[in-house]
Amino acid sequence: MAATTPSHSAGWRPPRLTYTTSSRFIVDGLGEPLATNAAVQPSLQAGGGPMVRLEGVTKSFGDNRVLEDVDLSVPPGSVQVIIGPSGSGKSTLLRCVNLLEPVDSGRIFLEGQEITGKGVDVSEVRQQIGIVFQQFNLFPHLKTMDNLTLAARRIRRMRRSHAEQRAMELLRTVGLEEKARQYPHQLSGGQQQRVAIARALMMSPHVMLFDEVTSALDPELVGEVLVVMRDLAKTGMTMLVVTHEMQFARDVGDHLVFIDHGRIVEQGKPVDVLDRPREERTRRFLRRTLQLADSLEELEITEEGGVT
Ligand SMILES: Nc1ncnc2c1ncn2[C@@H]1O[C@H](COP(=O)(O)OP(=O)(O)O)[C@@H](O)[C@H]1O
Ligand SMILES: [Mg+2]
């Protein structure tokens, strides 16, 4: 049998990405959204209140105070980006929103309803809040299609044909319908992460949380995942995104929050926080991050083990 080159499905063109020395991605020729977005129809809450709201959220692990009186409000359809040093509490914050961690005090609201109260149906809440992690967490023994449909069939009791139809629509949205019958190990890291995003969208969540989803990827695979996230944002999905990709924060973020030692230090429009940070701690963090991207020559290890 003659070898064939895999053909891309109609509507999907592979993104052409180039990298600058500062590892910013440049997306060329991607003015149009990926395939169709009909599969993603986020609900916009009637009444205009925030989609997600945190009120005085505090969380410790033993003596380690990880989140300190965090207030945050995410309007429907907005993209909120969270940046901050390693260990500052970013993942814990997302995990609290998704009820993977209980808060010690404070409250979290989803579409105006408190989700941190007693008697909340955790499974029901989690169906409204999709989450994607740095490690893709796909089931290695399941094909892409089954990774997508498993929860929908088990939890939602969706019929197989219906679940598979929806999964195909979402795979098309992330440009991977040809990979439906492949196992995770047959996919690149970027493709696996796009599958993980499609899987999180299966339950039609009202908000999506992203925890450093490009941090484990080879640099040349980062762009294709960011493009999928950018296009998801264009559909009006509410997104809470922890990332180190400052270009993404600048281009796609509506609001940027800098968090350090579990506290919000500074927030505002991404361009303002990134170009004109008011707080010294933010300046130091950004200097470090951008220096790392631009040049290693001037960096030194500090006594605390950090880098200046
Ligand atoms: N399950 C846990 N048990 C104990 N300590 C934890 C747990 N999860 C996170 N931590 C600690 O909480 C702090 C914040 O962690 P994390 O939220 O993962 O930070 P970030 O995502 O900003 O790097 C760290 O000191 C970390 O060691
Ligand atoms: Mg983290």
Short mmCIF file of C-alpha atoms and ligand atoms in Angstrom, two decimals:
data_model
loop_
_atom_site.label_atom_id
_atom_site.label_comp_id
_atom_site.label_asym_id
_atom_site.label_seq_id
_atom_site.Cartn_x
_atom_site.Cartn_y
_atom_site.Cartn_z
CA MET A 1 0.00 0.00 0.00
CA ALA A 2 1.35 3.39 -0.96
CA ALA A 3 2.25 5.66 1.91
CA THR A 4 0.03 8.67 2.10
CA THR A 5 0.63 12.00 3.68
CA PRO A 6 -2.06 12.72 6.24
CA SER A 7 -4.37 15.33 4.83
CA HIS A 8 -5.66 18.09 6.99
CA SER A 9 -9.38 18.36 7.34
CA ALA A 10 -11.26 21.14 5.66
CA GLY A 11 -11.04 24.41 7.48
CA TRP A 12 -7.96 23.50 9.46
CA ARG A 13 -4.59 24.80 8.45
CA PRO A 14 -1.57 24.10 10.57
CA PRO A 15 -0.45 27.30 12.25
CA ARG A 16 2.86 28.63 11.03
CA LEU A 17 4.77 29.72 14.06
CA THR A 18 8.13 31.29 14.44
CA TYR A 19 9.99 32.16 17.58
CA THR A 20 11.94 35.23 18.45
CA THR A 21 14.93 34.99 20.77
CA SER A 22 12.74 36.08 23.66
CA SER A 23 10.58 33.02 22.99
CA ARG A 24 7.60 35.14 22.12
CA PHE A 25 5.46 33.41 19.57
CA ILE A 26 4.46 35.00 16.35
CA VAL A 27 1.46 33.53 14.68
CA ASP A 28 1.42 33.99 10.97
CA GLY A 29 -1.70 33.76 8.86
CA LEU A 30 -4.06 32.87 11.66
CA GLY A 31 -6.54 35.66 11.32
CA GLU A 32 -9.39 33.21 11.03
CA PRO A 33 -10.62 31.13 13.92
CA LEU A 34 -9.76 27.44 13.98
CA ALA A 35 -12.38 25.47 12.09
CA THR A 36 -15.87 26.11 13.38
CA ASN A 37 -16.66 27.22 16.87
CA ALA A 38 -20.21 25.93 16.80
CA ALA A 39 -19.21 23.19 19.22
CA VAL A 40 -18.35 25.70 21.90
CA GLN A 41 -21.22 27.78 23.06
CA PRO A 42 -20.44 29.23 26.44
CA SER A 43 -23.35 30.58 28.36
CA LEU A 44 -23.29 34.22 29.25
CA GLN A 45 -24.87 34.70 32.59
CA ALA A 46 -28.04 36.76 32.59
CA GLY A 47 -27.92 39.67 34.98
CA GLY A 48 -24.36 40.75 34.24
CA GLY A 49 -22.76 39.57 37.50
CA PRO A 50 -19.34 37.93 37.58
CA MET A 51 -18.99 34.38 36.28
CA VAL A 52 -16.59 33.55 39.11
CA ARG A 53 -16.01 35.54 42.28
CA LEU A 54 -13.62 34.89 45.15
CA GLU A 55 -14.24 36.71 48.39
CA GLY A 56 -11.54 36.74 51.06
CA VAL A 57 -10.26 33.28 50.17
CA THR A 58 -7.63 31.98 52.57
CA LYS A 59 -5.98 28.59 52.44
CA SER A 60 -3.12 26.95 54.35
CA PHE A 61 -1.37 23.62 54.17
CA GLY A 62 -0.33 23.07 57.77
CA ASP A 63 1.62 26.17 58.80
CA ASN A 64 2.11 27.23 55.22
CA ARG A 65 -0.33 30.05 54.38
CA VAL A 66 -0.74 29.62 50.64
CA LEU A 67 -3.62 31.98 49.85
CA GLU A 68 -4.23 35.11 51.89
CA ASP A 69 -7.50 36.98 51.65
CA VAL A 70 -7.81 36.70 47.88
CA ASP A 71 -10.59 38.69 46.20
CA LEU A 72 -11.09 38.13 42.51
CA SER A 73 -13.90 38.78 40.11
CA VAL A 74 -14.07 37.25 36.64
CA PRO A 75 -16.69 38.81 34.37
CA PRO A 76 -18.45 36.49 31.91
CA GLY A 77 -16.65 36.19 28.60
CA SER A 78 -13.40 37.62 29.94
CA VAL A 79 -9.91 36.18 30.07
CA GLN A 80 -8.16 36.69 33.38
CA VAL A 81 -4.49 35.88 33.45
CA ILE A 82 -2.64 35.06 36.66
CA ILE A 83 1.13 35.37 36.85
CA GLY A 84 3.50 34.96 39.75
CA PRO A 85 6.57 33.12 40.99
CA SER A 86 6.68 29.40 41.56
CA GLY A 87 5.05 28.50 44.87
CA SER A 88 3.00 31.72 45.07
CA GLY A 89 -0.31 29.83 45.21
CA LYS A 90 -1.52 30.01 41.61
CA SER A 91 -2.35 26.31 41.24
CA THR A 92 -3.94 26.23 44.68
CA LEU A 93 -6.16 29.13 43.67
CA LEU A 94 -7.40 27.29 40.57
CA ARG A 95 -7.81 24.07 42.54
CA CYS A 96 -9.96 25.88 45.11
CA VAL A 97 -12.18 27.28 42.35
CA ASN A 98 -12.64 23.77 40.95
CA LEU A 99 -13.33 22.43 44.47
CA LEU A 100 -10.29 20.16 44.31
CA GLU A 101 -9.15 21.86 47.53
CA PRO A 102 -11.43 23.16 50.28
CA VAL A 103 -10.87 26.78 51.32
CA ASP A 104 -10.18 27.55 55.01
CA SER A 105 -12.18 30.75 54.95
CA GLY A 106 -13.76 33.03 52.40
CA ARG A 107 -16.26 32.17 49.72
CA ILE A 108 -16.31 31.33 46.04
CA PHE A 109 -19.26 32.01 43.79
CA LEU A 110 -20.08 30.61 40.36
CA GLU A 111 -22.67 32.60 38.44
CA GLY A 112 -23.81 34.17 41.68
CA GLN A 113 -24.23 30.87 43.57
CA GLU A 114 -21.89 30.08 46.41
CA ILE A 115 -20.03 26.83 45.68
CA THR A 116 -18.00 26.71 48.90
CA GLY A 117 -21.06 26.29 51.09
CA LYS A 118 -22.41 23.10 52.61
CA GLY A 119 -24.57 20.78 50.56
CA VAL A 120 -23.11 21.81 47.22
CA ASP A 121 -23.13 19.09 44.57
CA VAL A 122 -19.41 18.99 43.80
CA SER A 123 -19.82 16.85 40.70
CA GLU A 124 -22.43 19.26 39.33
CA VAL A 125 -20.15 22.26 39.97
CA ARG A 126 -17.16 20.56 38.33
CA GLN A 127 -19.19 19.99 35.19
CA GLN A 128 -19.54 23.76 34.93
CA ILE A 129 -15.83 24.38 35.44
CA GLY A 130 -13.39 22.79 33.00
CA ILE A 131 -9.76 22.53 34.06
CA VAL A 132 -6.61 21.75 32.08
CA PHE A 133 -3.30 21.01 33.77
CA GLN A 134 0.35 21.26 32.83
CA GLN A 135 0.54 17.49 32.57
CA PHE A 136 -2.20 16.56 30.16
CA ASN A 137 -3.56 13.73 32.34
CA LEU A 138 -5.02 11.81 29.42
CA PHE A 139 -5.78 8.15 30.09
CA PRO A 140 -2.88 6.41 28.31
CA HIS A 141 -4.84 3.23 27.59
CA LEU A 142 -7.74 5.05 25.94
CA LYS A 143 -7.91 6.39 22.41
CA THR A 144 -8.51 10.11 21.95
CA MET A 145 -12.21 9.53 21.31
CA ASP A 146 -12.66 7.49 24.48
CA ASN A 147 -10.67 10.02 26.52
CA LEU A 148 -13.18 12.63 25.40
CA THR A 149 -16.37 10.61 25.82
CA LEU A 150 -15.68 8.69 29.04
CA ALA A 151 -16.93 11.27 31.55
CA ALA A 152 -19.82 12.38 29.38
CA ARG A 153 -21.06 8.80 29.09
CA ARG A 154 -20.44 7.86 32.74
CA ILE A 155 -21.47 11.06 34.51
CA ARG A 156 -23.86 12.65 32.05
CA ARG A 157 -25.15 9.29 30.84
CA MET A 158 -24.81 10.60 27.32
CA ARG A 159 -25.52 8.05 24.57
CA ARG A 160 -22.35 6.85 22.85
CA SER A 161 -23.43 8.15 19.44
CA HIS A 162 -24.27 11.55 20.86
CA ALA A 163 -21.07 11.76 22.90
CA GLU A 164 -18.96 10.74 19.91
CA GLN A 165 -20.63 13.29 17.69
CA ARG A 166 -19.90 16.04 20.18
CA ALA A 167 -16.34 14.79 20.64
CA MET A 168 -15.77 14.92 16.86
CA GLU A 169 -17.03 18.52 16.75
CA LEU A 170 -14.64 19.49 19.53
CA LEU A 171 -11.72 17.64 17.96
CA ARG A 172 -12.42 19.58 14.77
CA THR A 173 -12.38 22.79 16.78
CA VAL A 174 -8.89 22.02 18.07
CA GLY A 175 -7.76 20.74 14.67
CA LEU A 176 -7.43 17.07 15.62
CA GLU A 177 -10.34 15.14 14.16
CA GLU A 178 -7.88 12.84 12.39
CA LYS A 179 -6.47 11.75 15.74
CA ALA A 180 -9.74 10.40 17.14
CA ARG A 181 -8.62 6.77 16.93
CA GLN A 182 -5.07 7.26 18.16
CA TYR A 183 -3.67 6.70 21.63
CA PRO A 184 -2.05 9.56 23.58
CA HIS A 185 1.47 8.17 23.04
CA GLN A 186 0.95 8.50 19.30
CA LEU A 187 0.41 12.24 19.63
CA SER A 188 2.86 15.07 20.20
CA GLY A 189 2.73 16.97 23.50
CA GLY A 190 0.99 19.89 21.80
CA GLN A 191 -1.61 17.57 20.29
CA GLN A 192 -2.17 15.83 23.64
CA GLN A 193 -2.74 19.17 25.29
CA ARG A 194 -5.23 20.15 22.58
CA VAL A 195 -7.03 16.84 23.23
CA ALA A 196 -7.06 17.68 26.95
CA ILE A 197 -8.66 21.05 26.16
CA ALA A 198 -11.28 19.38 23.94
CA ARG A 199 -11.97 16.87 26.72
CA ALA A 200 -12.49 19.67 29.25
CA LEU A 201 -15.00 21.24 26.85
CA MET A 202 -17.10 18.06 26.54
CA MET A 203 -19.29 18.95 29.51
CA SER A 204 -20.04 22.41 28.09
CA PRO A 205 -18.42 24.21 31.01
CA HIS A 206 -19.27 27.82 31.71
CA VAL A 207 -15.72 28.65 32.67
CA MET A 208 -12.34 27.13 31.83
CA LEU A 209 -9.28 27.07 34.10
CA PHE A 210 -5.81 26.62 32.60
CA ASP A 211 -2.85 25.84 34.85
CA GLU A 212 0.42 26.46 33.00
CA VAL A 213 -0.78 24.28 30.16
CA THR A 214 2.19 25.05 27.92
CA SER A 215 4.95 24.75 30.53
CA ALA A 216 5.73 21.09 29.84
CA LEU A 217 5.84 21.49 26.07
CA ASP A 218 8.79 21.78 23.73
CA PRO A 219 8.99 25.42 22.63
CA GLU A 220 7.88 24.73 19.08
CA LEU A 221 4.64 23.16 20.34
CA VAL A 222 3.61 26.02 22.61
CA GLY A 223 2.11 28.15 19.86
CA GLU A 224 -0.45 25.60 18.65
CA VAL A 225 -1.89 25.31 22.16
CA LEU A 226 -1.97 29.09 22.68
CA VAL A 227 -3.76 29.46 19.35
CA VAL A 228 -6.47 27.04 20.49
CA MET A 229 -6.83 29.00 23.75
CA ARG A 230 -6.96 32.30 21.91
CA ASP A 231 -9.72 31.01 19.65
CA LEU A 232 -11.60 29.63 22.62
CA ALA A 233 -11.46 33.11 24.15
CA LYS A 234 -12.91 34.50 20.92
CA THR A 235 -15.98 32.29 21.32
CA GLY A 236 -16.74 34.20 24.52
CA MET A 237 -15.57 31.52 26.94
CA THR A 238 -14.76 32.82 30.42
CA MET A 239 -11.17 31.83 31.15
CA LEU A 240 -8.88 31.93 34.17
CA VAL A 241 -5.37 31.31 32.89
CA VAL A 242 -2.20 30.76 34.92
CA THR A 243 0.70 31.19 32.52
CA HIS A 244 4.25 32.40 32.00
CA GLU A 245 3.50 33.33 28.40
CA MET A 246 3.58 37.10 28.66
CA GLN A 247 2.79 37.61 24.99
CA PHE A 248 -0.40 35.59 25.42
CA ALA A 249 -1.23 37.58 28.56
CA ARG A 250 -0.76 40.80 26.65
CA ASP A 251 -2.62 39.82 23.48
CA VAL A 252 -5.49 37.70 24.82
CA GLY A 253 -5.87 38.69 28.48
CA ASP A 254 -8.50 41.24 29.49
CA HIS A 255 -7.13 41.49 33.00
CA LEU A 256 -3.84 40.49 34.60
CA VAL A 257 -3.27 39.58 38.22
CA PHE A 258 0.18 39.31 39.78
CA ILE A 259 0.21 37.10 42.84
CA ASP A 260 3.11 36.59 45.27
CA HIS A 261 3.14 34.64 48.54
CA GLY A 262 -0.58 33.97 48.20
CA ARG A 263 -1.55 37.63 47.94
CA ILE A 264 -2.64 39.69 44.98
CA VAL A 265 0.09 42.29 44.69
CA GLU A 266 -1.08 44.14 41.62
CA GLN A 267 -3.67 43.84 38.90
CA GLY A 268 -5.00 45.72 35.93
CA LYS A 269 -4.96 45.76 32.15
CA PRO A 270 -2.19 43.40 30.97
CA VAL A 271 -0.39 46.13 29.05
CA ASP A 272 -0.37 48.40 32.11
CA VAL A 273 0.87 45.77 34.55
CA LEU A 274 3.48 44.43 32.14
CA ASP A 275 4.80 47.75 30.83
CA ARG A 276 4.23 50.00 33.83
CA PRO A 277 4.17 47.86 36.98
CA ARG A 278 3.52 49.99 40.06
CA GLU A 279 4.85 47.61 42.69
CA GLU A 280 8.52 46.79 43.19
CA ARG A 281 7.71 43.09 43.62
CA THR A 282 5.98 43.01 40.25
CA ARG A 283 8.90 44.82 38.65
CA ARG A 284 11.36 42.35 40.12
CA PHE A 285 9.32 39.36 38.95
CA LEU A 286 8.91 40.71 35.43
CA ARG A 287 12.56 41.69 35.20
CA ARG A 288 13.54 38.16 36.15
CA THR A 289 11.09 36.55 33.74
CA LEU A 290 11.96 38.77 30.82
CA GLN A 291 15.68 38.59 31.53
CA LEU A 292 15.47 34.83 31.49
CA ALA A 293 13.84 35.06 28.09
CA ASP A 294 16.33 37.57 26.69
CA SER A 295 19.68 36.77 28.15
CA LEU A 296 21.19 34.37 30.62
CA GLU A 297 24.46 36.19 30.80
CA GLU A 298 23.63 38.68 33.51
CA LEU A 299 21.84 36.26 35.81
CA GLU A 300 23.23 35.07 39.10
CA ILE A 301 21.99 32.59 41.69
CA THR A 302 21.13 34.34 44.96
CA GLU A 303 21.77 32.99 48.43
CA GLU A 304 18.11 31.99 48.70
CA GLY A 305 18.53 29.95 45.56
CA GLY A 306 16.61 32.35 43.36
CA VAL A 307 17.89 34.23 40.36
CA THR A 308 18.45 37.96 40.06
N1 LIG B 1 -1.38 19.44 48.56
C1 LIG B 1 -0.45 20.20 49.16
N2 LIG B 1 0.00 19.90 50.38
C2 LIG B 1 0.92 20.67 51.00
N3 LIG B 1 1.44 21.78 50.46
C3 LIG B 1 1.03 22.14 49.23
C4 LIG B 1 0.06 21.37 48.52
N4 LIG B 1 -0.16 21.97 47.33
C5 LIG B 1 0.63 23.06 47.30
N5 LIG B 1 1.34 23.17 48.44
C6 LIG B 1 2.27 24.26 48.78
O1 LIG B 1 1.57 25.48 48.59
C7 LIG B 1 2.41 26.47 48.04
C8 LIG B 1 1.82 27.01 46.78
O2 LIG B 1 1.81 25.98 45.81
P1 LIG B 1 1.13 26.17 44.39
O3 LIG B 1 -0.26 26.63 44.55
O4 LIG B 1 1.35 24.90 43.66
O5 LIG B 1 2.01 27.34 43.77
P2 LIG B 1 2.25 27.76 42.25
O6 LIG B 1 1.23 27.07 41.42
O7 LIG B 1 2.13 29.25 42.25
O8 LIG B 1 3.65 27.33 41.92
C9 LIG B 1 3.77 25.82 47.87
O9 LIG B 1 4.55 26.16 48.99
C10 LIG B 1 3.45 24.36 47.85
O10 LIG B 1 4.54 23.60 48.31
MG MG B 2 1.43 25.79 39.81
#
